[in-house]
Amino acid sequence: MLQTDTREHTDPGEERETAAAATDLLFHRCLWCGTPAYRRSFCRACGSMAFKGERSAGAGVVVRRNGPSTQNTWFVAMDEGFTLVCQVTRTAPVAVAVGARVKVVRAVAHLGQGFPVVELTSPAPPSERWW
């Protein structure tokens, strides 16, 4: 397998310093093929471990529910091309539908643990609702 020295590109201390605001969602882009990734140690497309950190715009689309409705966690496809599990806030679980637009309210909890928190910006179009 291809081995790549990545120390100059993925310094975790540098990423924490650049994420001054709580709403900054950071992701990685593979230096070899350009595939975006969130919290991965290697590229799912080419297997490279060389990443460049980027800041997400924070907007995405709800793809599907993840887990019980009481946790209100959903898979969200971000506009940059990566998918992650988020927790939807400030709305009832039944109000969230596949296809709804969301934006990041809080990227992650302290020490980089937990789910990013998002809120609805626009509901799903009637043609995309499942009920």
Tab-separated table of C-alpha atoms in Angstrom:
chain	number	residue	atom	x	y	z
A	1	MET	CA	0.000	0.000	0.000
A	2	LEU	CA	1.137	3.519	-0.702
A	3	GLN	CA	2.732	5.204	2.322
A	4	THR	CA	2.728	8.983	2.496
A	5	ASP	CA	4.270	11.307	5.055
A	6	THR	CA	1.401	13.573	6.104
A	7	ARG	CA	2.812	15.510	9.057
A	8	GLU	CA	3.189	18.739	7.138
A	9	HIS	CA	-0.448	18.660	5.973
A	10	THR	CA	-2.475	17.384	8.924
A	11	ASP	CA	-1.346	19.062	12.123
A	12	PRO	CA	-4.316	18.766	14.532
A	13	GLY	CA	-3.156	21.754	16.586
A	14	GLU	CA	-3.250	23.952	13.502
A	15	GLU	CA	-6.834	22.943	12.735
A	16	ARG	CA	-7.974	23.736	16.275
A	17	GLU	CA	-6.429	27.194	16.068
A	18	THR	CA	-8.102	28.011	12.749
A	19	ALA	CA	-11.520	26.911	14.055
A	20	ALA	CA	-11.993	29.913	16.311
A	21	ALA	CA	-15.760	30.060	15.860
A	22	ALA	CA	-17.959	27.234	17.129
A	23	THR	CA	-19.833	27.063	13.835
A	24	ASP	CA	-16.737	26.308	11.747
A	25	LEU	CA	-17.036	22.758	10.435
A	26	LEU	CA	-13.655	21.472	9.284
A	27	PHE	CA	-13.201	18.597	6.846
A	28	HIS	CA	-10.339	17.125	4.845
A	29	ARG	CA	-9.742	16.968	1.114
A	30	CYS	CA	-7.437	14.290	-0.307
A	31	LEU	CA	-4.307	15.762	-1.892
A	32	TRP	CA	-4.134	12.919	-4.429
A	33	CYS	CA	-7.663	12.669	-5.827
A	34	GLY	CA	-9.562	15.618	-4.257
A	35	THR	CA	-12.204	13.512	-2.484
A	36	PRO	CA	-13.698	15.270	0.586
A	37	ALA	CA	-13.784	13.377	3.889
A	38	TYR	CA	-14.927	14.013	7.452
A	39	ARG	CA	-13.062	12.416	10.382
A	40	ARG	CA	-11.189	9.838	8.314
A	41	SER	CA	-7.602	8.678	8.542
A	42	PHE	CA	-7.387	7.664	4.865
A	43	CYS	CA	-9.157	8.506	1.615
A	44	ARG	CA	-12.052	6.161	0.829
A	45	ALA	CA	-11.497	6.611	-2.914
A	46	CYS	CA	-7.737	6.146	-3.377
A	47	GLY	CA	-6.407	5.071	0.046
A	48	SER	CA	-4.063	8.035	0.456
A	49	MET	CA	-3.380	9.443	3.921
A	50	ALA	CA	-2.393	12.913	2.647
A	51	PHE	CA	-5.116	15.444	3.445
A	52	LYS	CA	-5.526	19.192	3.399
A	53	GLY	CA	-7.844	20.782	5.959
A	54	GLU	CA	-10.664	22.987	4.653
A	55	ARG	CA	-13.539	24.911	6.197
A	56	SER	CA	-17.071	23.927	5.193
A	57	ALA	CA	-19.699	26.508	4.274
A	58	GLY	CA	-21.948	24.699	6.762
A	59	ALA	CA	-24.941	23.996	4.515
A	60	GLY	CA	-26.318	20.606	3.546
A	61	VAL	CA	-29.311	18.367	2.855
A	62	VAL	CA	-30.846	15.736	5.154
A	63	VAL	CA	-30.368	12.292	3.595
A	64	ARG	CA	-31.843	9.805	6.105
A	65	ARG	CA	-32.532	9.204	9.819
A	66	ASN	CA	-29.888	7.566	11.979
A	67	GLY	CA	-31.080	5.861	15.152
A	68	PRO	CA	-34.201	6.408	17.256
A	69	SER	CA	-36.254	9.561	16.817
A	70	THR	CA	-35.612	10.691	20.406
A	71	GLN	CA	-31.964	11.423	19.532
A	72	ASN	CA	-32.981	13.302	16.364
A	73	THR	CA	-29.795	12.277	14.514
A	74	TRP	CA	-29.664	12.307	10.721
A	75	PHE	CA	-27.198	11.708	7.913
A	76	VAL	CA	-26.539	15.035	6.210
A	77	ALA	CA	-24.893	15.434	2.794
A	78	MET	CA	-22.897	18.653	2.933
A	79	ASP	CA	-22.609	20.867	-0.149
A	80	GLU	CA	-18.859	20.158	-0.356
A	81	GLY	CA	-19.518	16.462	-1.071
A	82	PHE	CA	-19.029	14.614	2.234
A	83	THR	CA	-21.668	13.008	4.446
A	84	LEU	CA	-21.790	13.037	8.242
A	85	VAL	CA	-24.121	12.250	11.133
A	86	CYS	CA	-25.637	15.373	12.708
A	87	GLN	CA	-28.090	16.141	15.460
A	88	VAL	CA	-30.970	18.428	14.469
A	89	THR	CA	-31.920	21.036	17.060
A	90	ARG	CA	-34.710	23.580	17.618
A	91	THR	CA	-37.339	21.417	15.958
A	92	ALA	CA	-39.417	18.322	16.666
A	93	PRO	CA	-38.147	15.045	15.146
A	94	VAL	CA	-41.326	14.695	13.069
A	95	ALA	CA	-40.717	18.092	11.437
A	96	VAL	CA	-37.445	16.900	9.873
A	97	ALA	CA	-37.800	15.192	6.504
A	98	VAL	CA	-35.445	13.812	3.891
A	99	GLY	CA	-34.520	16.608	1.494
A	100	ALA	CA	-34.723	19.413	4.077
A	101	ARG	CA	-31.938	22.019	3.966
A	102	VAL	CA	-29.896	22.514	7.136
A	103	LYS	CA	-27.034	24.688	8.376
A	104	VAL	CA	-24.425	24.042	11.066
A	105	VAL	CA	-25.091	25.681	14.431
A	106	ARG	CA	-22.240	24.048	16.374
A	107	ALA	CA	-19.481	22.040	14.690
A	108	VAL	CA	-18.509	19.668	17.523
A	109	ALA	CA	-18.361	19.594	21.304
A	110	HIS	CA	-15.178	20.331	23.224
A	111	LEU	CA	-12.237	18.035	22.412
A	112	GLY	CA	-13.801	17.198	19.033
A	113	GLN	CA	-16.305	14.708	20.442
A	114	GLY	CA	-19.985	14.307	19.712
A	115	PHE	CA	-22.125	15.105	16.708
A	116	PRO	CA	-22.223	18.392	14.846
A	117	VAL	CA	-25.482	20.225	15.569
A	118	VAL	CA	-27.591	21.601	12.701
A	119	GLU	CA	-30.903	23.419	12.357
A	120	LEU	CA	-33.458	23.526	9.554
A	121	THR	CA	-33.205	26.400	7.095
A	122	SER	CA	-35.959	25.221	4.756
A	123	PRO	CA	-38.292	22.202	4.881
A	124	ALA	CA	-38.195	19.395	2.363
A	125	PRO	CA	-40.179	19.946	-0.835
A	126	PRO	CA	-43.567	18.162	-0.748
A	127	SER	CA	-42.480	15.800	-3.534
A	128	GLU	CA	-39.558	14.514	-1.426
A	129	ARG	CA	-41.420	13.924	1.837
A	130	TRP	CA	-42.063	10.313	2.709
A	131	TRP	CA	-45.421	10.815	4.429
